[in-house]
Short mmCIF file of C-alpha atoms in Angstrom, two decimals:
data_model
loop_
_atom_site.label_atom_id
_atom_site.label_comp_id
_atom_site.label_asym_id
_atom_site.label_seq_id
_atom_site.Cartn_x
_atom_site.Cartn_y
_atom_site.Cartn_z
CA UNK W 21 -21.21 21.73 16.45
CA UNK W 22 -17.82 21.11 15.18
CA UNK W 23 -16.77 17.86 13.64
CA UNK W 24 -14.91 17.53 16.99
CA UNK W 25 -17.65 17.47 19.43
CA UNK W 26 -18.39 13.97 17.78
CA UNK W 27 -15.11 12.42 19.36
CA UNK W 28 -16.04 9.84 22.14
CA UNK W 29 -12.83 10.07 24.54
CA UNK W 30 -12.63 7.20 27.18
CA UNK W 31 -12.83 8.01 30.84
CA UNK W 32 -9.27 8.75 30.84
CA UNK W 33 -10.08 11.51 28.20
CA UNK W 34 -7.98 9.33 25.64
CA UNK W 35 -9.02 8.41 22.16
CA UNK W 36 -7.10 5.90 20.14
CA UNK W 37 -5.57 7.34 17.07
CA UNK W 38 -4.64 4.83 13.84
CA UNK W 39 -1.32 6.24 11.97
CA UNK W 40 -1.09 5.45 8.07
CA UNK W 41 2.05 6.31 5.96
CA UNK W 42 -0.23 8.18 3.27
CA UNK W 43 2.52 7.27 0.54
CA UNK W 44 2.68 4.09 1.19
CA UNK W 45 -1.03 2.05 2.88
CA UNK W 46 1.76 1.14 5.43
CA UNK W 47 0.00 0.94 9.36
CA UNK W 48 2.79 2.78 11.28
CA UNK W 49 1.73 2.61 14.65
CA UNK W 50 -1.49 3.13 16.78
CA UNK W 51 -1.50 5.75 19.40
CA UNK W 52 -3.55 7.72 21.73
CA UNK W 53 -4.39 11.62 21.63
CA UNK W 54 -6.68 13.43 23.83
CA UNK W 55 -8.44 16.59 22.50
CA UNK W 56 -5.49 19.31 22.80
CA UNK W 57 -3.47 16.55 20.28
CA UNK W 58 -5.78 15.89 18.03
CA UNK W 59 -6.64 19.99 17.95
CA UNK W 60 -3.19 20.93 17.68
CA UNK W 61 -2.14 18.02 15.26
CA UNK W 62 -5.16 19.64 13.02
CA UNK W 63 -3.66 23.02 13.07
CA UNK W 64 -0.60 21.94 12.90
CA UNK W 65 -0.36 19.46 10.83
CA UNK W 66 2.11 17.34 12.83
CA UNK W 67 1.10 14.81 13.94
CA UNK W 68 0.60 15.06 17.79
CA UNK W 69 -0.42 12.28 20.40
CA UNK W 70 -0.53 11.63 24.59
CA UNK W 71 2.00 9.61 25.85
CA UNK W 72 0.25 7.57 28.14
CA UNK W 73 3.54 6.55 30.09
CA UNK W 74 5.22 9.99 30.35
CA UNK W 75 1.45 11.35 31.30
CA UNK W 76 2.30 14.52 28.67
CA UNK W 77 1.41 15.69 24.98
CA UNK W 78 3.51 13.70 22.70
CA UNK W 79 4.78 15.54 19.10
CA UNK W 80 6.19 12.68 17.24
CA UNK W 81 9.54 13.13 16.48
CA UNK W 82 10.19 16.74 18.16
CA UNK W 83 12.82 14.45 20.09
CA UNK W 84 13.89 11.71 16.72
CA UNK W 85 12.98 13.87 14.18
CA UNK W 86 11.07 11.25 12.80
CA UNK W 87 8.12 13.51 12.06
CA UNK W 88 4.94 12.76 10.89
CA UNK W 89 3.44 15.15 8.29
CA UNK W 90 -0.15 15.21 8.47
CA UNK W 91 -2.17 14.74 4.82
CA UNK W 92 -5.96 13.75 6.57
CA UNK W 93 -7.30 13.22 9.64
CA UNK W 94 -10.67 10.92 9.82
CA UNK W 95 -12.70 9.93 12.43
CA UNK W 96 -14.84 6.27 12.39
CA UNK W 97 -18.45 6.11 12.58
CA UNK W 98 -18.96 5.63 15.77
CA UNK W 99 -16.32 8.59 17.09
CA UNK W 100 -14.14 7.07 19.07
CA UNK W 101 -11.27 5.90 17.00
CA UNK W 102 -9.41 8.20 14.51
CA UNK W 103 -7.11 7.70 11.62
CA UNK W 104 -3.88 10.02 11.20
CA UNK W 105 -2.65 10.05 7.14
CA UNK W 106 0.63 10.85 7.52
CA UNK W 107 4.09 11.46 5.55
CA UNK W 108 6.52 10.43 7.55
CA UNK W 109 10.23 11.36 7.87
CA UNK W 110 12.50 8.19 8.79
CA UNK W 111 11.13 5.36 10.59
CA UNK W 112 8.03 5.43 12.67
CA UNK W 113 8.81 2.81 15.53
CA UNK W 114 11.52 3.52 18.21
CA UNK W 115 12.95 0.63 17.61
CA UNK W 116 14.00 2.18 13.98
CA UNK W 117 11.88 -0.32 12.16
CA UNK W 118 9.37 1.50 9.74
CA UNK W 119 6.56 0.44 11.10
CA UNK W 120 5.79 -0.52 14.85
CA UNK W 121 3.51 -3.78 13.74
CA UNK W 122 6.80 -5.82 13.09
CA UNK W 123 6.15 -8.04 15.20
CA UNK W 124 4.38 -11.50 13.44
CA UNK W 125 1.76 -13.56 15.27
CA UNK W 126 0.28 -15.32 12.03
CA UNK W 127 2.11 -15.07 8.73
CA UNK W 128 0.52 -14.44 5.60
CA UNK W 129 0.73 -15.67 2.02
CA UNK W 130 0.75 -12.53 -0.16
CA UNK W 131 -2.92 -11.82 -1.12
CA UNK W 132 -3.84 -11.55 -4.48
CA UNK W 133 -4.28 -7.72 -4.85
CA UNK W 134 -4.05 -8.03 -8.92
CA UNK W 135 -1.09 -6.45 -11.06
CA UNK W 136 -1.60 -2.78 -8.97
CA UNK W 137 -2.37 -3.36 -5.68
CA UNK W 138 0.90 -5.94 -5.75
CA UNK W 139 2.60 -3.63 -7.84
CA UNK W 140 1.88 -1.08 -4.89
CA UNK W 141 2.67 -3.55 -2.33
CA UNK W 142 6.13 -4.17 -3.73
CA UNK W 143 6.85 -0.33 -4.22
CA UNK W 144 5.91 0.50 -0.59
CA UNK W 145 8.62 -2.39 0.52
CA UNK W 146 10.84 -1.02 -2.02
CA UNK W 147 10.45 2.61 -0.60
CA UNK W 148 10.67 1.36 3.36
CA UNK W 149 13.43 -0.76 2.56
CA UNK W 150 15.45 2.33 1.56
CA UNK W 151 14.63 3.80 4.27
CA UNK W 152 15.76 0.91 6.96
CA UNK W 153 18.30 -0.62 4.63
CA UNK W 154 18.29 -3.99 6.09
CA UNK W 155 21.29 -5.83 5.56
CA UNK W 156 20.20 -8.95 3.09
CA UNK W 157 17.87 -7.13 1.28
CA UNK W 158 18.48 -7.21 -2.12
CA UNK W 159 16.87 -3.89 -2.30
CA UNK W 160 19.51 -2.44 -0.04
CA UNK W 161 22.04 -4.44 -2.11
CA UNK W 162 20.83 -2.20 -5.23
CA UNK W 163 20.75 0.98 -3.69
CA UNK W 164 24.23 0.63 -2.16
CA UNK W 165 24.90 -0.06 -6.38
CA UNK W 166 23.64 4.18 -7.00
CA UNK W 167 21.11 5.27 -9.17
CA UNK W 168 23.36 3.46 -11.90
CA UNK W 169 23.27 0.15 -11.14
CA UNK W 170 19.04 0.03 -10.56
CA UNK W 171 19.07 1.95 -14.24
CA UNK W 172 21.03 -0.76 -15.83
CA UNK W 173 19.07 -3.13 -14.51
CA UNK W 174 16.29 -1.67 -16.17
CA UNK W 175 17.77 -1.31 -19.45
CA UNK W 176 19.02 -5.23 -19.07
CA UNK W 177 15.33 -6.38 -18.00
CA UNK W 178 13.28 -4.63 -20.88
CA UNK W 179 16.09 -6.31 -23.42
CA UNK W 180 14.87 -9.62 -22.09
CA UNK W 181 11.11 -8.39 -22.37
CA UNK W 182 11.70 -7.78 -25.63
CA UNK W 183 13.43 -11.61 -26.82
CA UNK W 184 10.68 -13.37 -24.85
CA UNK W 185 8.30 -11.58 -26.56
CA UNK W 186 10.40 -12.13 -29.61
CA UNK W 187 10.29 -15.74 -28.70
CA UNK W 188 6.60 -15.78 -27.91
CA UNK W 189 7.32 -17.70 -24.67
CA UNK W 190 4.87 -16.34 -22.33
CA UNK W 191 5.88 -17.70 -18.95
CA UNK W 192 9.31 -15.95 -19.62
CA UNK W 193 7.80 -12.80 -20.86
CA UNK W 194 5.79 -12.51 -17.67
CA UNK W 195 9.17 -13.17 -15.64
CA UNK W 196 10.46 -10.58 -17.32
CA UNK W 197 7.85 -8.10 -16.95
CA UNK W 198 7.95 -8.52 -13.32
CA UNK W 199 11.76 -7.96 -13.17
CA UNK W 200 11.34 -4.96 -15.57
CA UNK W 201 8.31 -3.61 -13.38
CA UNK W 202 10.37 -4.16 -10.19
CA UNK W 203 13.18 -2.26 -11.10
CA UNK W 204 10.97 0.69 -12.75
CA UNK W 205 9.33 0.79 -8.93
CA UNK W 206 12.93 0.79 -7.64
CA UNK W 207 14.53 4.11 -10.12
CA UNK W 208 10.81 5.57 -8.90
CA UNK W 209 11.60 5.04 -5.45
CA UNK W 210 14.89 6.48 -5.62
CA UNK W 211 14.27 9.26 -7.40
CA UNK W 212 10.68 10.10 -4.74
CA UNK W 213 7.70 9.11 -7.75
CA UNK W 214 5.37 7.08 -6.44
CA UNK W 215 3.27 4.98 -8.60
CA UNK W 216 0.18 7.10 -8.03
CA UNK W 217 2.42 9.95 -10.23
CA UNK W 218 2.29 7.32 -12.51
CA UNK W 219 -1.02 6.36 -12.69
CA UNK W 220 -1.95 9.79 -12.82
CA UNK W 221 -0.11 10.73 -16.33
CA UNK W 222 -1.72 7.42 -17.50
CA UNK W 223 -5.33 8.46 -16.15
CA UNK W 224 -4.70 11.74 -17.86
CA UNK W 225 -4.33 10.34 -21.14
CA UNK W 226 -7.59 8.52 -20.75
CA UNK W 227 -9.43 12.18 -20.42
CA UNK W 228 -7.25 13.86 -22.99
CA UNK W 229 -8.20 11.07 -25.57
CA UNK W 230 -11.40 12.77 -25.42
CA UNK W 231 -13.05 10.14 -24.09
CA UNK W 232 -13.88 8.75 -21.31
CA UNK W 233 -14.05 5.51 -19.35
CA UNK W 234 -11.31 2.51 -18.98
CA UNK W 235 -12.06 1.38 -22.75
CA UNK W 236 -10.50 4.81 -24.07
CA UNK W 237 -7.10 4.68 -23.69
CA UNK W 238 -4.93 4.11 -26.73
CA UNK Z 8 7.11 -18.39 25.37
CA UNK Z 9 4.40 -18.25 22.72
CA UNK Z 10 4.33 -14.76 20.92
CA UNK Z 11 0.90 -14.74 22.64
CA UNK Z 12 2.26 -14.09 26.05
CA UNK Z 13 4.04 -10.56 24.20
CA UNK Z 14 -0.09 -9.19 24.11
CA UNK Z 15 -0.39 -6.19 26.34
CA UNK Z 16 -3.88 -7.04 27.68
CA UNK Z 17 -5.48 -3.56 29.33
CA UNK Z 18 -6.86 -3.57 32.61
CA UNK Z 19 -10.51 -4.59 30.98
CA UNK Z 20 -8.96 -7.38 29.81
CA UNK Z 21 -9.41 -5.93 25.75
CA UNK Z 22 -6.86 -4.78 23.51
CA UNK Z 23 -6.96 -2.49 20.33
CA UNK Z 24 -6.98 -4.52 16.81
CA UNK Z 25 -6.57 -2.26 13.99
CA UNK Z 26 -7.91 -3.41 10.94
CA UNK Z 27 -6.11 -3.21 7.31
CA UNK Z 28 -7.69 -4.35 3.90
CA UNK Z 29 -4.86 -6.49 2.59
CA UNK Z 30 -5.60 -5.63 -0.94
CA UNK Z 31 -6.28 -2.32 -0.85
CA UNK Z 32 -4.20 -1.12 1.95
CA UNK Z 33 -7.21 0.91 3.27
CA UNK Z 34 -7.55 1.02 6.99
CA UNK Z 35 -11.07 -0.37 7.75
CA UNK Z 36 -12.10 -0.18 11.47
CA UNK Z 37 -10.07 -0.18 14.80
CA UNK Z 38 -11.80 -2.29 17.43
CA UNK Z 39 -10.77 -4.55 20.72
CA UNK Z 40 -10.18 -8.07 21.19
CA UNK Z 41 -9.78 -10.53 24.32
CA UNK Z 42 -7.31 -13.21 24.35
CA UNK Z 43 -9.66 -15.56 23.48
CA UNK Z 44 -10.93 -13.34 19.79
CA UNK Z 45 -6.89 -13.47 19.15
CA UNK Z 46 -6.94 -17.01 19.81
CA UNK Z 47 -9.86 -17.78 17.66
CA UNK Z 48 -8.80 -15.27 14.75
CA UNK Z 49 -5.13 -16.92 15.07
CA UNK Z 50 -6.58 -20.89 14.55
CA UNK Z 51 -9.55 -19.81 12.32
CA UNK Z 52 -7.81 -16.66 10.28
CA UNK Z 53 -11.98 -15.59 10.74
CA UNK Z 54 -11.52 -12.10 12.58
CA UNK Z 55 -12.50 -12.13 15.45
CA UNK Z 56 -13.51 -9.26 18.10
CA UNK Z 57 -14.94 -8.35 21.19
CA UNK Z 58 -17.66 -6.19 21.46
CA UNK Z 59 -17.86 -3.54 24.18
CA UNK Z 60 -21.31 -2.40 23.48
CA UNK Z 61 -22.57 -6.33 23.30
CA UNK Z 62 -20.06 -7.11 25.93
CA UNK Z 63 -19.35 -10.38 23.64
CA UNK Z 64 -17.12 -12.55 21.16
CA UNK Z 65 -18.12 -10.71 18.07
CA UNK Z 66 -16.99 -12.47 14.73
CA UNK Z 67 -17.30 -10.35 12.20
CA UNK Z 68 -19.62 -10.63 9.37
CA UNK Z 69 -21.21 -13.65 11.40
CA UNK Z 70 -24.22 -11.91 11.20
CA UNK Z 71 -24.35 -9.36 8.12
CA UNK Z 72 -21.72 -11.92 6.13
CA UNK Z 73 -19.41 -9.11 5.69
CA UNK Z 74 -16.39 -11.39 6.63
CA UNK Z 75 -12.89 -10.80 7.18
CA UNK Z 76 -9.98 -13.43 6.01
CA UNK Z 77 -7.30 -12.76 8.00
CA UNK Z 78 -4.11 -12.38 5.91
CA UNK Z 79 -1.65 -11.76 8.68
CA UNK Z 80 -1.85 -10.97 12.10
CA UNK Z 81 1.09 -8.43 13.61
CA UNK Z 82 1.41 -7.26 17.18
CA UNK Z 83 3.23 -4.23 17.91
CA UNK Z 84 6.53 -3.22 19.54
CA UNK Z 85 5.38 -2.90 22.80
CA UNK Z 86 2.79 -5.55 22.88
CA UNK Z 87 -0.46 -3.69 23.53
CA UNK Z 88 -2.00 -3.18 20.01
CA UNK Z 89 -3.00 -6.10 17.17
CA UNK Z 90 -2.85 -4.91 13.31
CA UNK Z 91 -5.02 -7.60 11.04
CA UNK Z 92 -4.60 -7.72 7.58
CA UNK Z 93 -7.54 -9.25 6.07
CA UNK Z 94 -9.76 -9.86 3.09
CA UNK Z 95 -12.57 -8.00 3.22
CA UNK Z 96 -16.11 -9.41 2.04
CA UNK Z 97 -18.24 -6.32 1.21
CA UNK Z 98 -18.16 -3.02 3.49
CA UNK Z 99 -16.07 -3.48 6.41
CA UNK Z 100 -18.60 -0.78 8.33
CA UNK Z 101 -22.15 -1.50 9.18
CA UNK Z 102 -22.87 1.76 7.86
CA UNK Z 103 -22.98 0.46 4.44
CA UNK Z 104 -19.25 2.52 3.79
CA UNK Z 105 -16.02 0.51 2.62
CA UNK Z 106 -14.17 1.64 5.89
CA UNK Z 107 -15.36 3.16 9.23
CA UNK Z 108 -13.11 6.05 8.96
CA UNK Z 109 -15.28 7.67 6.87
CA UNK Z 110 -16.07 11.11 8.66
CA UNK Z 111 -12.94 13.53 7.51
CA UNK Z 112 -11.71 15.84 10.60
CA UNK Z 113 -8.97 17.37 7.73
CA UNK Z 114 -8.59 16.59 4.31
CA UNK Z 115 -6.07 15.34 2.62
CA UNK Z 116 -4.02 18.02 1.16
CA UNK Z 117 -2.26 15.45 -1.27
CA UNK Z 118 -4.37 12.51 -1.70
CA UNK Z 119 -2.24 9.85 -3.40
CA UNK Z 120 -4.88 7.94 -5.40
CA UNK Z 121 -2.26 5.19 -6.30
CA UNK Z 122 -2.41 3.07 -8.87
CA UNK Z 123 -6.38 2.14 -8.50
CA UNK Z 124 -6.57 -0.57 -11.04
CA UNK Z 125 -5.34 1.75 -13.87
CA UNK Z 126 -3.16 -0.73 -15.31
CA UNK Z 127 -5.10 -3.26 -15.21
CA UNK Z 128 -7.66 -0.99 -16.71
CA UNK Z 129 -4.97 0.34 -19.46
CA UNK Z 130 -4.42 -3.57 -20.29
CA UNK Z 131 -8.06 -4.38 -20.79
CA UNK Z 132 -7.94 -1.23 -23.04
CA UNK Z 133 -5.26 -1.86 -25.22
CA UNK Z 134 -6.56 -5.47 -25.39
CA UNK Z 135 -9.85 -4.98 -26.35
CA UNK Z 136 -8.73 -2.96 -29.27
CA UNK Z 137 -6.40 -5.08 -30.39
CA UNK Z 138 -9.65 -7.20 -31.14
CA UNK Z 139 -11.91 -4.48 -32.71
CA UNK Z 140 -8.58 -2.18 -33.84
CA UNK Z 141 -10.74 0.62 -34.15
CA UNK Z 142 -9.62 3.50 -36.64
CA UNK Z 143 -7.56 6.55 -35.07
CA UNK Z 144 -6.94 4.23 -32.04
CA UNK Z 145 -2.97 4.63 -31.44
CA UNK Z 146 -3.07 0.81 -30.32
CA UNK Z 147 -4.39 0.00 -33.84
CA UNK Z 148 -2.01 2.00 -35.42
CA UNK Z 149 0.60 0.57 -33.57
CA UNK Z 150 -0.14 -3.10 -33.66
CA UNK Z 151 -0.22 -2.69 -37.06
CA UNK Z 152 3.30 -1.90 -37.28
CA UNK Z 153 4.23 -5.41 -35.87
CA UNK Z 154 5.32 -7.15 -32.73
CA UNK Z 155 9.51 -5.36 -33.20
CA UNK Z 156 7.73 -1.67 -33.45
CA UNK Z 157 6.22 -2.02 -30.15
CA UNK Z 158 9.09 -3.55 -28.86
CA UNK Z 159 11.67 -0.98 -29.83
CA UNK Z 160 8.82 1.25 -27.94
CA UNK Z 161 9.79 -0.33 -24.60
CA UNK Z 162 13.64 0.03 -25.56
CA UNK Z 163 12.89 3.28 -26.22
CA UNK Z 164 10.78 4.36 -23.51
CA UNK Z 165 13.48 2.53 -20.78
CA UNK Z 166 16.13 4.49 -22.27
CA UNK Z 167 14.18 7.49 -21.69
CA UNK Z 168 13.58 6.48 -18.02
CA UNK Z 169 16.81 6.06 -17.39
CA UNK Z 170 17.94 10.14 -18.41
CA UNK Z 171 14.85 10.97 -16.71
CA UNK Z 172 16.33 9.37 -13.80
CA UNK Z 173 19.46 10.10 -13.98
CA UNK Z 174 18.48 14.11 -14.49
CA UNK Z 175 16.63 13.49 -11.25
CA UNK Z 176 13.40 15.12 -12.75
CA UNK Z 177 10.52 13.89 -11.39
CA UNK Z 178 7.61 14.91 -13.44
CA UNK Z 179 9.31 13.28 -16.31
CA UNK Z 180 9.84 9.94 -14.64
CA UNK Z 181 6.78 9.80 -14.04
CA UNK Z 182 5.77 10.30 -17.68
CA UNK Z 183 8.47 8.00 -19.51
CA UNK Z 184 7.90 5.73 -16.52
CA UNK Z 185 3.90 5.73 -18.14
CA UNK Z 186 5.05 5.20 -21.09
CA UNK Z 187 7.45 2.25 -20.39
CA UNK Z 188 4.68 0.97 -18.78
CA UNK Z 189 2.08 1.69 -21.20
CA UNK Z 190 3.65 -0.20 -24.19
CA UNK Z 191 5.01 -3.28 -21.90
CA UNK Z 192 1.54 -3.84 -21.19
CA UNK Z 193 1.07 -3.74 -24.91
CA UNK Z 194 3.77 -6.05 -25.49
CA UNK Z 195 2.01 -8.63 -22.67
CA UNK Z 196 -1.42 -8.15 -24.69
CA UNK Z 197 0.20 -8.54 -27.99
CA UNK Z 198 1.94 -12.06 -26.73
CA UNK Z 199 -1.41 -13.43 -24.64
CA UNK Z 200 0.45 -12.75 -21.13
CA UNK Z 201 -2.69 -11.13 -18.22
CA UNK Z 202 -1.44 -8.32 -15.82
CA UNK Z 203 -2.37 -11.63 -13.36
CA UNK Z 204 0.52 -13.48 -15.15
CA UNK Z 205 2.78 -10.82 -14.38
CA UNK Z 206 1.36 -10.72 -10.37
CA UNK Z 207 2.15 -13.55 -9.45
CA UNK Z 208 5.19 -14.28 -10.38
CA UNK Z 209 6.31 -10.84 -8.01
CA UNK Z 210 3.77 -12.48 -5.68
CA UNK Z 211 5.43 -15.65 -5.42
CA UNK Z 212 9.03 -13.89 -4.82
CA UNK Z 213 7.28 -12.16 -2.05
CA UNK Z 214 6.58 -15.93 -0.66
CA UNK Z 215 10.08 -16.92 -1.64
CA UNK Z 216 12.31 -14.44 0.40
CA UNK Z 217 11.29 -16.58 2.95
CA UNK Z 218 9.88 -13.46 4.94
CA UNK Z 219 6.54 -12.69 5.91
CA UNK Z 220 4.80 -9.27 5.13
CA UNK Z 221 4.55 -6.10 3.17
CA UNK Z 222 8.12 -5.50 4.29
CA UNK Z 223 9.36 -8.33 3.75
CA UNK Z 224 9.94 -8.14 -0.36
CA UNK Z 225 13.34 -7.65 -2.20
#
């Protein structure tokens, strides 16, 4: 039996398919795909859906070019729900906001993810807001600055790291972290690094020290 | 209008709710909701479902206390699908897994691990041996060089982001990118400040833009 004999399709032969922007943890849109989408999207790797109003196969962004490149494909535990990793070209909603779920019906404060999941969270803004480039954004604001401006920026925030630290004022020191953090997410967004690149030299260094375990860095 | 009156309801009365892990960005489960489970998850930010096995209001974790705090709740651009981003308490699948999409149809050709807690980890590194400053350890050596040497590190290293940038080389981004990293969170350690210091102050600019949501930053 293949792994696709476990997919439940509903009676109209339908199966609801999750879409994740793989760079990001960004939810892009949810979809449907009956079995000839979800077996050509796995040979194809693009990521391929039914269009339940036009009644026909659906490759995303064969008409917008706003394709979705497939890195995993996962199905949930009871087989009737499936979860498209994707890298996706441009935005994902018609509408030409990144993600479809823009929409707000209860706000959230900001959870507390610790230093890398927020440090994640702000890079995957960063990243979509260069792709939308809403006006406002102080992100789009930097870019329209070039690769120069966001790289001063840097070099002016880690001179202020270094007087509060100077100056042992800590509240200040973390302020200036954060700007010198957020603008080292912004010259890695521009340039395509994402901060799993990063954490991978850093992670590397932990082996290579010979060692092993979080303790052995350094 | 409420924003309530936007929900595409299908003809069984359900609709899909996909389900995000605020903090980790991991997609957890996809399941349905009535207008009455988006009601109750909206007033009570307890997620809330309904079950079409049980054919019942299912609040999840009522029974196996593997709750969900709902973060945000976003509907999408045409109204017939629910994204929750929530705090999960324990596995989100009654499988005893972290997330129901669990069973890989494709694998990930380019698995971005992301950051995964390695700075935090590198932090409670660099701090610890600034207590024991164990011999050979490059944070002992360093640290004993004095506050200004590890400062004129993150000068250094910033300075070496920036032509890293600017030569549009990614590998080495991401490597002086480490290292600017690496020694700012030495500098923080040095000076007392917690990666949690440095959080929430990007946190609370995330609250101040006035906007709601990963997008929603810068």
């Amino acid at each position: 039996m293949s792994n696709l004999d476990a997919l439940e399709f509903g009676p109209d032969g339908l199966i609801p398919v999750v879409t994740q922007d793989a760079r990001t943890g960004a939810v892009l849109m949810q979809a449907y795909a009956d079995r000839a989408a979800i077996e050509r999207t796995l040979s194809t790797r693009e990521a391929t859906y039914y269009s339940r109003s036009r009644g026909e196969p659906w490759v995303k962004g064969a008409t917008s070019g706003h394709t979705q490149r497939v890195v995993s494909v996962h199905l949930d535990c009871d087989g009737d729900s499936v979860l498209y990793r994707v890298e996706q070209t441009g935005p994902a909603c018609h509408t030409g906001e990144y993600s479809c779920f823009h929409t707000p019906l209860l706000e959230g404060d900001a959870p507390d993810t610790g230093l890398d999941g927020t440090l994640e969270r702000v890079h995957a803004t960063i990243a979509e807001r260069l792709t939308t480039l809403p006006e406002n954004s102080y992100v789009a604001r930097l870019h329209a600055g070039g690769l120069d401006r966001v790289l001063k920026k840097i070099s002016e925030e880690a001179g202020e790291v270094l007087l509060a630290a100077k100056n042992g004022d800590r509240a200040e020191l973390a302020t200036e972290a954060a700007d010198l953090l957020f603008h080292t997410l912004f010259a890695l967004a521009e340039v395509g690094v994402s901060p799993g690149d990063v954490a991978a030299v850093l992670r590397e260094r932990e082996g290579k020290s010979g060692l092993k375990g979080p303790k052995e860095v350094g």
